[in-house]
Amino acid sequence: MNWLFNFIVFPGFIFTAAIGMLASWFDRKLTARVQWRVGPPVLQPLYDFVKLLGKETIVPKGSFGTFVLAPILSLVSVTIVSTMIWNVMLWPERGFVGDLIVTLYLLTIPSIALIIGGAASRNPLASLGVSREIKLMLSYELPFIIAMFVPVIKAGGTIKLGGLLTYQWANGLFIGSWSGAIAFACVLACIQAKLAYVPFDIPEAETEVNNGPLIEYSGTPLAIFKLSRWMLLFVLPIFVIFMFMGGISLHGWHILWGILKYIMILGLVVLVKATNPRVRIDQALKFFWWGVTPLAIIAVILAFVGV
């Protein structure tokens, strides 16, 4: 029953959802302060989630069954990733060979679920949003994965999360090298797109395609999609901290340093979102293919030569 507790309570669904809601509030509060507004109360994400749960769920006529299953798929994948990462941070020996590959795969599921759900709704605006999401995903996933090769190379080729973590504890943080710093910057850019945050909120642009793939969602399915997005706002920065900054230790004063690392990354993501305009899909493709991807390749080359 221990695995069930880990998945449902800590460090799984309940823990990740609670911190994700808090991160969503921080996002909205910081954005409001940048724009000279007051911002919402700390429990506003919870109020929004409960309110959506009480709304009627409308399933478009002629839509496929995947319309309802897509948000559940997204939520489960994020929960599994959070459980895996925190289990390894707390008990490094609990990882398994190849768990890094599994984590990278699961982190693509929320975007795929959005594509599946939007396509199933058969709405023209949703189809346009799905098209944009596919193009955006094809642009940022390549540099994201290439950048993740840097910690693997520097740790001697291990693809085990526990091995990457213990290597940093023994030899220093990956972000402390030139290759690690460049890969870290590339990953941060990709995270902005994975979260569909400005300037890469192209698939769900409210002023253009009216939330795109989510246009037909309401009630509980919409609440689940929003919750999984809030949870990603917690999971993705934690994954970056794990891969490049030695993770988060829950022992003594180290926990304060871990919280500070998370707040710094989250604050940077939110500030980029609050101070930049949305780019076009072709501009995003050029940015990732001709800007971020070459940088990620350079980081890999530098890691190979030991820089």
PDB file of C-alpha atoms in Angstrom:
ATOM      1  CA  MET A   1       0.000   0.000   0.000  1.00  0.00           C
ATOM      2  CA  ASN A   2       3.040   2.264   0.280  1.00  0.00           C
ATOM      3  CA  TRP A   3       3.071   2.888  -3.489  1.00  0.00           C
ATOM      4  CA  LEU A   4      -0.609   3.850  -3.357  1.00  0.00           C
ATOM      5  CA  PHE A   5       0.079   6.421  -0.624  1.00  0.00           C
ATOM      6  CA  ASN A   6       3.020   7.787  -2.622  1.00  0.00           C
ATOM      7  CA  PHE A   7       0.888   8.210  -5.748  1.00  0.00           C
ATOM      8  CA  ILE A   8      -2.248   9.650  -4.128  1.00  0.00           C
ATOM      9  CA  VAL A   9      -0.951  11.637  -1.144  1.00  0.00           C
ATOM     10  CA  PHE A  10       2.801  12.332  -0.994  1.00  0.00           C
ATOM     11  CA  PRO A  11       4.699  13.020  -3.150  1.00  0.00           C
ATOM     12  CA  GLY A  12       1.944  12.309  -5.652  1.00  0.00           C
ATOM     13  CA  PHE A  13      -1.414  13.848  -6.494  1.00  0.00           C
ATOM     14  CA  ILE A  14      -2.516  15.727  -3.346  1.00  0.00           C
ATOM     15  CA  PHE A  15       0.931  17.188  -2.619  1.00  0.00           C
ATOM     16  CA  THR A  16       1.576  18.178  -6.233  1.00  0.00           C
ATOM     17  CA  ALA A  17      -1.925  19.623  -6.691  1.00  0.00           C
ATOM     18  CA  ALA A  18      -1.648  21.717  -3.501  1.00  0.00           C
ATOM     19  CA  ILE A  19       1.760  23.169  -4.442  1.00  0.00           C
ATOM     20  CA  GLY A  20       0.606  23.608  -8.044  1.00  0.00           C
ATOM     21  CA  MET A  21      -2.360  25.709  -6.898  1.00  0.00           C
ATOM     22  CA  LEU A  22      -0.036  27.767  -4.727  1.00  0.00           C
ATOM     23  CA  ALA A  23       2.312  28.233  -7.714  1.00  0.00           C
ATOM     24  CA  SER A  24      -0.659  29.333  -9.845  1.00  0.00           C
ATOM     25  CA  TRP A  25      -1.567  31.923  -7.220  1.00  0.00           C
ATOM     26  CA  PHE A  26       2.057  33.145  -7.157  1.00  0.00           C
ATOM     27  CA  ASP A  27       1.935  33.419 -10.953  1.00  0.00           C
ATOM     28  CA  ARG A  28      -1.253  35.486 -10.925  1.00  0.00           C
ATOM     29  CA  LYS A  29      -0.163  37.609  -7.960  1.00  0.00           C
ATOM     30  CA  LEU A  30       3.255  38.453  -9.400  1.00  0.00           C
ATOM     31  CA  THR A  31       1.742  39.179 -12.817  1.00  0.00           C
ATOM     32  CA  ALA A  32      -0.787  41.495 -11.169  1.00  0.00           C
ATOM     33  CA  ARG A  33       1.916  43.386  -9.263  1.00  0.00           C
ATOM     34  CA  VAL A  34       3.960  43.847 -12.452  1.00  0.00           C
ATOM     35  CA  GLN A  35       0.829  45.315 -14.067  1.00  0.00           C
ATOM     36  CA  TRP A  36       0.059  47.503 -11.041  1.00  0.00           C
ATOM     37  CA  ARG A  37      -2.930  45.437  -9.929  1.00  0.00           C
ATOM     38  CA  VAL A  38      -3.711  43.846  -6.559  1.00  0.00           C
ATOM     39  CA  GLY A  39      -4.140  40.263  -7.711  1.00  0.00           C
ATOM     40  CA  PRO A  40      -6.268  37.411  -6.316  1.00  0.00           C
ATOM     41  CA  PRO A  41      -6.329  35.940  -2.775  1.00  0.00           C
ATOM     42  CA  VAL A  42      -4.140  32.916  -2.079  1.00  0.00           C
ATOM     43  CA  LEU A  43      -7.063  30.458  -2.237  1.00  0.00           C
ATOM     44  CA  GLN A  44      -8.400  31.739  -5.577  1.00  0.00           C
ATOM     45  CA  PRO A  45      -7.105  28.717  -7.608  1.00  0.00           C
ATOM     46  CA  LEU A  46      -8.927  26.390  -5.206  1.00  0.00           C
ATOM     47  CA  TYR A  47     -12.118  28.451  -5.531  1.00  0.00           C
ATOM     48  CA  ASP A  48     -11.838  28.332  -9.337  1.00  0.00           C
ATOM     49  CA  PHE A  49     -11.247  24.571  -9.326  1.00  0.00           C
ATOM     50  CA  VAL A  50     -14.193  23.814  -7.029  1.00  0.00           C
ATOM     51  CA  LYS A  51     -16.439  26.162  -9.018  1.00  0.00           C
ATOM     52  CA  LEU A  52     -15.585  24.374 -12.277  1.00  0.00           C
ATOM     53  CA  LEU A  53     -16.295  21.007 -10.648  1.00  0.00           C
ATOM     54  CA  GLY A  54     -19.817  22.231  -9.917  1.00  0.00           C
ATOM     55  CA  LYS A  55     -20.468  23.377 -13.478  1.00  0.00           C
ATOM     56  CA  GLU A  56     -22.258  21.266 -16.070  1.00  0.00           C
ATOM     57  CA  THR A  57     -20.037  19.146 -18.290  1.00  0.00           C
ATOM     58  CA  ILE A  58     -21.055  19.617 -21.918  1.00  0.00           C
ATOM     59  CA  VAL A  59     -19.738  17.070 -24.411  1.00  0.00           C
ATOM     60  CA  PRO A  60     -19.963  18.304 -28.025  1.00  0.00           C
ATOM     61  CA  LYS A  61     -22.262  16.301 -30.279  1.00  0.00           C
ATOM     62  CA  GLY A  62     -20.300  13.902 -32.435  1.00  0.00           C
ATOM     63  CA  SER A  63     -17.121  14.174 -30.356  1.00  0.00           C
ATOM     64  CA  PHE A  64     -15.125  11.057 -29.597  1.00  0.00           C
ATOM     65  CA  GLY A  65     -14.668   9.365 -26.215  1.00  0.00           C
ATOM     66  CA  THR A  66     -11.143  10.724 -26.044  1.00  0.00           C
ATOM     67  CA  PHE A  67     -12.642  14.172 -25.411  1.00  0.00           C
ATOM     68  CA  VAL A  68     -13.368  13.144 -21.808  1.00  0.00           C
ATOM     69  CA  LEU A  69     -10.368  10.833 -21.341  1.00  0.00           C
ATOM     70  CA  ALA A  70      -7.753  13.382 -22.525  1.00  0.00           C
ATOM     71  CA  PRO A  71      -7.713  15.560 -19.357  1.00  0.00           C
ATOM     72  CA  ILE A  72      -7.470  12.436 -17.170  1.00  0.00           C
ATOM     73  CA  LEU A  73      -4.493  11.249 -19.214  1.00  0.00           C
ATOM     74  CA  SER A  74      -2.809  14.621 -18.699  1.00  0.00           C
ATOM     75  CA  LEU A  75      -3.416  14.618 -14.945  1.00  0.00           C
ATOM     76  CA  VAL A  76      -2.177  11.054 -14.436  1.00  0.00           C
ATOM     77  CA  SER A  77       1.031  11.643 -16.394  1.00  0.00           C
ATOM     78  CA  VAL A  78       1.931  14.766 -14.393  1.00  0.00           C
ATOM     79  CA  THR A  79       1.216  12.940 -11.137  1.00  0.00           C
ATOM     80  CA  ILE A  80       3.451  10.020 -12.102  1.00  0.00           C
ATOM     81  CA  VAL A  81       6.325  12.360 -13.023  1.00  0.00           C
ATOM     82  CA  SER A  82       6.060  14.215  -9.718  1.00  0.00           C
ATOM     83  CA  THR A  83       5.953  10.948  -7.781  1.00  0.00           C
ATOM     84  CA  MET A  84       9.022   9.588  -9.587  1.00  0.00           C
ATOM     85  CA  ILE A  85      11.116  12.749  -9.161  1.00  0.00           C
ATOM     86  CA  TRP A  86      10.345  13.247  -5.486  1.00  0.00           C
ATOM     87  CA  ASN A  87      10.809   9.579  -4.664  1.00  0.00           C
ATOM     88  CA  VAL A  88      14.307   9.729  -6.135  1.00  0.00           C
ATOM     89  CA  MET A  89      15.102  13.019  -4.370  1.00  0.00           C
ATOM     90  CA  LEU A  90      14.058  11.520  -1.032  1.00  0.00           C
ATOM     91  CA  TRP A  91      15.423   8.024  -1.659  1.00  0.00           C
ATOM     92  CA  PRO A  92      17.937   7.997  -4.571  1.00  0.00           C
ATOM     93  CA  GLU A  93      18.171   4.214  -4.485  1.00  0.00           C
ATOM     94  CA  ARG A  94      14.510   3.872  -5.483  1.00  0.00           C
ATOM     95  CA  GLY A  95      15.132   4.854  -9.098  1.00  0.00           C
ATOM     96  CA  PHE A  96      15.491   2.372 -11.939  1.00  0.00           C
ATOM     97  CA  VAL A  97      17.646   2.254 -15.048  1.00  0.00           C
ATOM     98  CA  GLY A  98      16.078   4.392 -17.746  1.00  0.00           C
ATOM     99  CA  ASP A  99      13.738   6.334 -15.448  1.00  0.00           C
ATOM    100  CA  LEU A 100      15.023   9.559 -17.028  1.00  0.00           C
ATOM    101  CA  ILE A 101      13.738   8.377 -20.423  1.00  0.00           C
ATOM    102  CA  VAL A 102      10.370   7.493 -18.878  1.00  0.00           C
ATOM    103  CA  THR A 103      10.184  10.944 -17.262  1.00  0.00           C
ATOM    104  CA  LEU A 104      10.930  12.741 -20.533  1.00  0.00           C
ATOM    105  CA  TYR A 105       8.288  10.653 -22.287  1.00  0.00           C
ATOM    106  CA  LEU A 106       5.645  11.327 -19.622  1.00  0.00           C
ATOM    107  CA  LEU A 107       6.324  15.073 -19.786  1.00  0.00           C
ATOM    108  CA  THR A 108       5.143  15.042 -23.412  1.00  0.00           C
ATOM    109  CA  ILE A 109       1.786  13.481 -22.483  1.00  0.00           C
ATOM    110  CA  PRO A 110       0.046  16.713 -21.293  1.00  0.00           C
ATOM    111  CA  SER A 111       0.640  18.336 -24.693  1.00  0.00           C
ATOM    112  CA  ILE A 112      -0.431  15.164 -26.501  1.00  0.00           C
ATOM    113  CA  ALA A 113      -3.565  14.974 -24.338  1.00  0.00           C
ATOM    114  CA  LEU A 114      -4.396  18.571 -25.258  1.00  0.00           C
ATOM    115  CA  ILE A 115      -3.993  17.695 -28.932  1.00  0.00           C
ATOM    116  CA  ILE A 116      -6.181  14.593 -28.595  1.00  0.00           C
ATOM    117  CA  GLY A 117      -8.903  16.391 -26.637  1.00  0.00           C
ATOM    118  CA  GLY A 118      -8.975  19.423 -28.920  1.00  0.00           C
ATOM    119  CA  ALA A 119      -9.137  17.272 -32.048  1.00  0.00           C
ATOM    120  CA  ALA A 120     -11.941  15.176 -30.567  1.00  0.00           C
ATOM    121  CA  SER A 121     -14.101  18.272 -29.996  1.00  0.00           C
ATOM    122  CA  ARG A 122     -14.377  18.803 -33.781  1.00  0.00           C
ATOM    123  CA  ASN A 123     -14.494  22.570 -33.333  1.00  0.00           C
ATOM    124  CA  PRO A 124     -12.786  24.621 -36.099  1.00  0.00           C
ATOM    125  CA  LEU A 125     -11.053  26.918 -33.602  1.00  0.00           C
ATOM    126  CA  ALA A 126      -9.974  23.913 -31.569  1.00  0.00           C
ATOM    127  CA  SER A 127      -8.540  22.348 -34.720  1.00  0.00           C
ATOM    128  CA  LEU A 128      -6.537  25.515 -35.371  1.00  0.00           C
ATOM    129  CA  GLY A 129      -5.247  25.430 -31.801  1.00  0.00           C
ATOM    130  CA  VAL A 130      -4.357  21.763 -32.163  1.00  0.00           C
ATOM    131  CA  SER A 131      -2.412  22.515 -35.339  1.00  0.00           C
ATOM    132  CA  ARG A 132      -0.473  25.212 -33.511  1.00  0.00           C
ATOM    133  CA  GLU A 133       0.151  22.925 -30.536  1.00  0.00           C
ATOM    134  CA  ILE A 134       1.575  20.210 -32.782  1.00  0.00           C
ATOM    135  CA  LYS A 135       3.915  22.652 -34.521  1.00  0.00           C
ATOM    136  CA  LEU A 136       5.020  24.186 -31.225  1.00  0.00           C
ATOM    137  CA  MET A 137       5.611  20.765 -29.685  1.00  0.00           C
ATOM    138  CA  LEU A 138       7.729  19.688 -32.655  1.00  0.00           C
ATOM    139  CA  SER A 139       9.836  22.825 -32.240  1.00  0.00           C
ATOM    140  CA  TYR A 140      10.634  22.720 -28.496  1.00  0.00           C
ATOM    141  CA  GLU A 141      10.830  18.985 -27.777  1.00  0.00           C
ATOM    142  CA  LEU A 142      14.028  18.485 -29.805  1.00  0.00           C
ATOM    143  CA  PRO A 143      16.153  21.115 -28.001  1.00  0.00           C
ATOM    144  CA  PHE A 144      14.622  20.067 -24.671  1.00  0.00           C
ATOM    145  CA  ILE A 145      15.758  16.463 -25.113  1.00  0.00           C
ATOM    146  CA  ILE A 146      19.164  17.453 -26.553  1.00  0.00           C
ATOM    147  CA  ALA A 147      19.800  19.723 -23.551  1.00  0.00           C
ATOM    148  CA  MET A 148      18.985  16.819 -21.224  1.00  0.00           C
ATOM    149  CA  PHE A 149      21.889  14.888 -22.771  1.00  0.00           C
ATOM    150  CA  VAL A 150      24.322  17.272 -21.054  1.00  0.00           C
ATOM    151  CA  PRO A 151      23.768  15.969 -17.476  1.00  0.00           C
ATOM    152  CA  VAL A 152      23.831  12.403 -18.831  1.00  0.00           C
ATOM    153  CA  ILE A 153      27.177  12.956 -20.563  1.00  0.00           C
ATOM    154  CA  LYS A 154      28.734  14.727 -17.573  1.00  0.00           C
ATOM    155  CA  ALA A 155      27.601  11.941 -15.229  1.00  0.00           C
ATOM    156  CA  GLY A 156      29.329   9.280 -17.301  1.00  0.00           C
ATOM    157  CA  GLY A 157      26.389   8.220 -19.461  1.00  0.00           C
ATOM    158  CA  THR A 158      23.934   7.215 -16.738  1.00  0.00           C
ATOM    159  CA  ILE A 159      20.228   7.506 -17.577  1.00  0.00           C
ATOM    160  CA  LYS A 160      19.175   6.813 -14.004  1.00  0.00           C
ATOM    161  CA  LEU A 161      17.746   9.764 -12.071  1.00  0.00           C
ATOM    162  CA  GLY A 162      19.334   8.636  -8.823  1.00  0.00           C
ATOM    163  CA  GLY A 163      22.742   8.437 -10.486  1.00  0.00           C
ATOM    164  CA  LEU A 164      22.435  11.985 -11.864  1.00  0.00           C
ATOM    165  CA  LEU A 165      21.505  13.296  -8.423  1.00  0.00           C
ATOM    166  CA  THR A 166      24.243  11.524  -6.455  1.00  0.00           C
ATOM    167  CA  TYR A 167      26.836  12.583  -9.056  1.00  0.00           C
ATOM    168  CA  GLN A 168      25.984  16.240  -8.434  1.00  0.00           C
ATOM    169  CA  TRP A 169      26.193  15.746  -4.678  1.00  0.00           C
ATOM    170  CA  ALA A 170      29.673  14.290  -5.063  1.00  0.00           C
ATOM    171  CA  ASN A 171      31.115  16.398  -7.913  1.00  0.00           C
ATOM    172  CA  GLY A 172      29.222  19.695  -7.981  1.00  0.00           C
ATOM    173  CA  LEU A 173      26.150  21.004  -9.765  1.00  0.00           C
ATOM    174  CA  PHE A 174      25.861  20.659 -13.540  1.00  0.00           C
ATOM    175  CA  ILE A 175      24.799  24.301 -13.818  1.00  0.00           C
ATOM    176  CA  GLY A 176      28.265  25.266 -12.569  1.00  0.00           C
ATOM    177  CA  SER A 177      29.876  24.357 -15.912  1.00  0.00           C
ATOM    178  CA  TRP A 178      29.617  26.163 -19.251  1.00  0.00           C
ATOM    179  CA  SER A 179      27.827  23.252 -20.902  1.00  0.00           C
ATOM    180  CA  GLY A 180      25.432  22.905 -17.965  1.00  0.00           C
ATOM    181  CA  ALA A 181      24.649  26.625 -17.880  1.00  0.00           C
ATOM    182  CA  ILE A 182      23.901  26.736 -21.621  1.00  0.00           C
ATOM    183  CA  ALA A 183      21.728  23.601 -21.406  1.00  0.00           C
ATOM    184  CA  PHE A 184      19.943  25.089 -18.381  1.00  0.00           C
ATOM    185  CA  ALA A 185      19.081  28.239 -20.374  1.00  0.00           C
ATOM    186  CA  CYS A 186      17.796  26.114 -23.281  1.00  0.00           C
ATOM    187  CA  VAL A 187      15.603  24.060 -20.960  1.00  0.00           C
ATOM    188  CA  LEU A 188      14.106  27.194 -19.389  1.00  0.00           C
ATOM    189  CA  ALA A 189      13.085  28.441 -22.836  1.00  0.00           C
ATOM    190  CA  CYS A 190      11.481  25.084 -23.605  1.00  0.00           C
ATOM    191  CA  ILE A 191       9.626  25.078 -20.276  1.00  0.00           C
ATOM    192  CA  GLN A 192       8.010  28.394 -21.189  1.00  0.00           C
ATOM    193  CA  ALA A 193       6.612  26.700 -24.312  1.00  0.00           C
ATOM    194  CA  LYS A 194       5.657  23.484 -22.498  1.00  0.00           C
ATOM    195  CA  LEU A 195       3.534  25.558 -20.140  1.00  0.00           C
ATOM    196  CA  ALA A 196       2.039  27.460 -23.108  1.00  0.00           C
ATOM    197  CA  TYR A 197       3.036  30.688 -21.374  1.00  0.00           C
ATOM    198  CA  VAL A 198       3.611  34.000 -23.149  1.00  0.00           C
ATOM    199  CA  PRO A 199       5.354  34.470 -25.516  1.00  0.00           C
ATOM    200  CA  PHE A 200       4.490  30.887 -26.529  1.00  0.00           C
ATOM    201  CA  ASP A 201       0.769  30.774 -25.649  1.00  0.00           C
ATOM    202  CA  ILE A 202       0.044  30.511 -29.370  1.00  0.00           C
ATOM    203  CA  PRO A 203      -2.180  27.387 -29.307  1.00  0.00           C
ATOM    204  CA  GLU A 204      -4.548  28.821 -26.670  1.00  0.00           C
ATOM    205  CA  ALA A 205      -4.393  32.514 -27.600  1.00  0.00           C
ATOM    206  CA  GLU A 206      -7.609  33.959 -26.149  1.00  0.00           C
ATOM    207  CA  THR A 207      -7.705  36.947 -28.476  1.00  0.00           C
ATOM    208  CA  GLU A 208      -7.171  34.812 -31.592  1.00  0.00           C
ATOM    209  CA  VAL A 209      -8.586  31.296 -31.173  1.00  0.00           C
ATOM    210  CA  ASN A 210     -10.496  31.650 -27.882  1.00  0.00           C
ATOM    211  CA  ASN A 211      -8.461  29.063 -25.887  1.00  0.00           C
ATOM    212  CA  GLY A 212      -8.001  26.851 -28.950  1.00  0.00           C
ATOM    213  CA  PRO A 213      -8.087  23.142 -27.946  1.00  0.00           C
ATOM    214  CA  LEU A 214      -9.949  24.003 -24.722  1.00  0.00           C
ATOM    215  CA  ILE A 215     -12.752  25.991 -26.367  1.00  0.00           C
ATOM    216  CA  GLU A 216     -15.346  23.194 -26.015  1.00  0.00           C
ATOM    217  CA  TYR A 217     -14.309  22.124 -22.513  1.00  0.00           C
ATOM    218  CA  SER A 218     -16.411  22.932 -19.465  1.00  0.00           C
ATOM    219  CA  GLY A 219     -17.115  21.635 -15.983  1.00  0.00           C
ATOM    220  CA  THR A 220     -15.009  18.815 -14.563  1.00  0.00           C
ATOM    221  CA  PRO A 221     -12.896  18.068 -17.690  1.00  0.00           C
ATOM    222  CA  LEU A 222     -11.861  21.733 -17.904  1.00  0.00           C
ATOM    223  CA  ALA A 223     -11.092  21.735 -14.173  1.00  0.00           C
ATOM    224  CA  ILE A 224      -8.836  18.690 -14.620  1.00  0.00           C
ATOM    225  CA  PHE A 225      -6.996  20.274 -17.553  1.00  0.00           C
ATOM    226  CA  LYS A 226      -6.417  23.455 -15.551  1.00  0.00           C
ATOM    227  CA  LEU A 227      -5.265  21.474 -12.516  1.00  0.00           C
ATOM    228  CA  SER A 228      -2.775  19.494 -14.579  1.00  0.00           C
ATOM    229  CA  ARG A 229      -1.407  22.788 -15.964  1.00  0.00           C
ATOM    230  CA  TRP A 230      -1.005  24.158 -12.427  1.00  0.00           C
ATOM    231  CA  MET A 231       0.734  20.960 -11.379  1.00  0.00           C
ATOM    232  CA  LEU A 232       3.111  21.292 -14.346  1.00  0.00           C
ATOM    233  CA  LEU A 233       3.986  24.738 -13.030  1.00  0.00           C
ATOM    234  CA  PHE A 234       5.389  22.904 -10.020  1.00  0.00           C
ATOM    235  CA  VAL A 235       6.747  19.754 -11.659  1.00  0.00           C
ATOM    236  CA  LEU A 236       8.720  21.288 -14.543  1.00  0.00           C
ATOM    237  CA  PRO A 237      10.813  23.705 -12.407  1.00  0.00           C
ATOM    238  CA  ILE A 238      11.438  20.902  -9.901  1.00  0.00           C
ATOM    239  CA  PHE A 239      12.646  18.671 -12.747  1.00  0.00           C
ATOM    240  CA  VAL A 240      15.050  21.402 -13.895  1.00  0.00           C
ATOM    241  CA  ILE A 241      16.325  21.822 -10.325  1.00  0.00           C
ATOM    242  CA  PHE A 242      16.787  18.067 -10.115  1.00  0.00           C
ATOM    243  CA  MET A 243      18.710  17.821 -13.388  1.00  0.00           C
ATOM    244  CA  PHE A 244      20.966  20.885 -13.094  1.00  0.00           C
ATOM    245  CA  MET A 245      20.924  22.185  -9.504  1.00  0.00           C
ATOM    246  CA  GLY A 246      21.248  19.101  -7.307  1.00  0.00           C
ATOM    247  CA  GLY A 247      17.597  18.681  -6.441  1.00  0.00           C
ATOM    248  CA  ILE A 248      15.960  19.743  -3.166  1.00  0.00           C
ATOM    249  CA  SER A 249      17.006  18.353   0.192  1.00  0.00           C
ATOM    250  CA  LEU A 250      14.382  18.181   2.952  1.00  0.00           C
ATOM    251  CA  HIS A 251      16.960  18.110   5.749  1.00  0.00           C
ATOM    252  CA  GLY A 252      17.483  21.133   8.003  1.00  0.00           C
ATOM    253  CA  TRP A 253      18.312  24.483   6.430  1.00  0.00           C
ATOM    254  CA  HIS A 254      18.794  22.880   3.018  1.00  0.00           C
ATOM    255  CA  ILE A 255      15.038  22.944   2.493  1.00  0.00           C
ATOM    256  CA  LEU A 256      15.085  26.776   2.524  1.00  0.00           C
ATOM    257  CA  TRP A 257      17.719  26.802  -0.222  1.00  0.00           C
ATOM    258  CA  GLY A 258      15.621  24.330  -2.208  1.00  0.00           C
ATOM    259  CA  ILE A 259      12.515  26.510  -1.872  1.00  0.00           C
ATOM    260  CA  LEU A 260      14.550  29.547  -2.935  1.00  0.00           C
ATOM    261  CA  LYS A 261      15.758  27.733  -6.068  1.00  0.00           C
ATOM    262  CA  TYR A 262      12.186  26.869  -6.994  1.00  0.00           C
ATOM    263  CA  ILE A 263      10.915  30.412  -6.381  1.00  0.00           C
ATOM    264  CA  MET A 264      13.743  31.862  -8.502  1.00  0.00           C
ATOM    265  CA  ILE A 265      12.892  29.650 -11.490  1.00  0.00           C
ATOM    266  CA  LEU A 266       9.149  30.140 -11.088  1.00  0.00           C
ATOM    267  CA  GLY A 267       9.606  33.903 -10.744  1.00  0.00           C
ATOM    268  CA  LEU A 268      11.714  34.021 -13.910  1.00  0.00           C
ATOM    269  CA  VAL A 269       9.083  32.079 -15.866  1.00  0.00           C
ATOM    270  CA  VAL A 270       6.300  34.365 -14.627  1.00  0.00           C
ATOM    271  CA  LEU A 271       8.248  37.566 -15.309  1.00  0.00           C
ATOM    272  CA  VAL A 272       8.926  36.457 -18.893  1.00  0.00           C
ATOM    273  CA  LYS A 273       5.222  35.751 -19.255  1.00  0.00           C
ATOM    274  CA  ALA A 274       4.187  39.115 -17.779  1.00  0.00           C
ATOM    275  CA  THR A 275       6.572  41.319 -19.762  1.00  0.00           C
ATOM    276  CA  ASN A 276       6.549  39.870 -23.283  1.00  0.00           C
ATOM    277  CA  PRO A 277       4.065  39.880 -26.176  1.00  0.00           C
ATOM    278  CA  ARG A 278       2.864  36.738 -27.901  1.00  0.00           C
ATOM    279  CA  VAL A 279       4.894  35.647 -30.923  1.00  0.00           C
ATOM    280  CA  ARG A 280       3.558  34.084 -34.119  1.00  0.00           C
ATOM    281  CA  ILE A 281       3.876  30.336 -34.626  1.00  0.00           C
ATOM    282  CA  ASP A 282       6.472  30.798 -37.396  1.00  0.00           C
ATOM    283  CA  GLN A 283       8.530  33.026 -35.094  1.00  0.00           C
ATOM    284  CA  ALA A 284       8.385  30.386 -32.365  1.00  0.00           C
ATOM    285  CA  LEU A 285       9.525  27.682 -34.791  1.00  0.00           C
ATOM    286  CA  LYS A 286      12.469  29.793 -35.947  1.00  0.00           C
ATOM    287  CA  PHE A 287      13.371  30.625 -32.344  1.00  0.00           C
ATOM    288  CA  PHE A 288      13.570  26.984 -31.249  1.00  0.00           C
ATOM    289  CA  TRP A 289      14.930  25.437 -34.461  1.00  0.00           C
ATOM    290  CA  TRP A 290      17.528  28.082 -35.336  1.00  0.00           C
ATOM    291  CA  GLY A 291      18.194  29.525 -31.889  1.00  0.00           C
ATOM    292  CA  VAL A 292      17.662  27.115 -29.016  1.00  0.00           C
ATOM    293  CA  THR A 293      18.491  23.856 -30.830  1.00  0.00           C
ATOM    294  CA  PRO A 294      21.982  24.987 -31.992  1.00  0.00           C
ATOM    295  CA  LEU A 295      22.695  26.210 -28.447  1.00  0.00           C
ATOM    296  CA  ALA A 296      21.662  22.836 -27.047  1.00  0.00           C
ATOM    297  CA  ILE A 297      23.956  21.082 -29.549  1.00  0.00           C
ATOM    298  CA  ILE A 298      26.825  23.386 -28.524  1.00  0.00           C
ATOM    299  CA  ALA A 299      26.169  22.480 -24.881  1.00  0.00           C
ATOM    300  CA  VAL A 300      26.365  18.773 -25.739  1.00  0.00           C
ATOM    301  CA  ILE A 301      29.668  19.273 -27.593  1.00  0.00           C
ATOM    302  CA  LEU A 302      31.096  21.219 -24.645  1.00  0.00           C
ATOM    303  CA  ALA A 303      29.979  18.447 -22.297  1.00  0.00           C
ATOM    304  CA  PHE A 304      31.782  15.876 -24.426  1.00  0.00           C
ATOM    305  CA  VAL A 305      35.039  17.847 -24.180  1.00  0.00           C
ATOM    306  CA  GLY A 306      34.572  18.283 -20.443  1.00  0.00           C
ATOM    307  CA  VAL A 307      33.754  22.001 -20.305  1.00  0.00           C
TER     308      VAL A 307
END
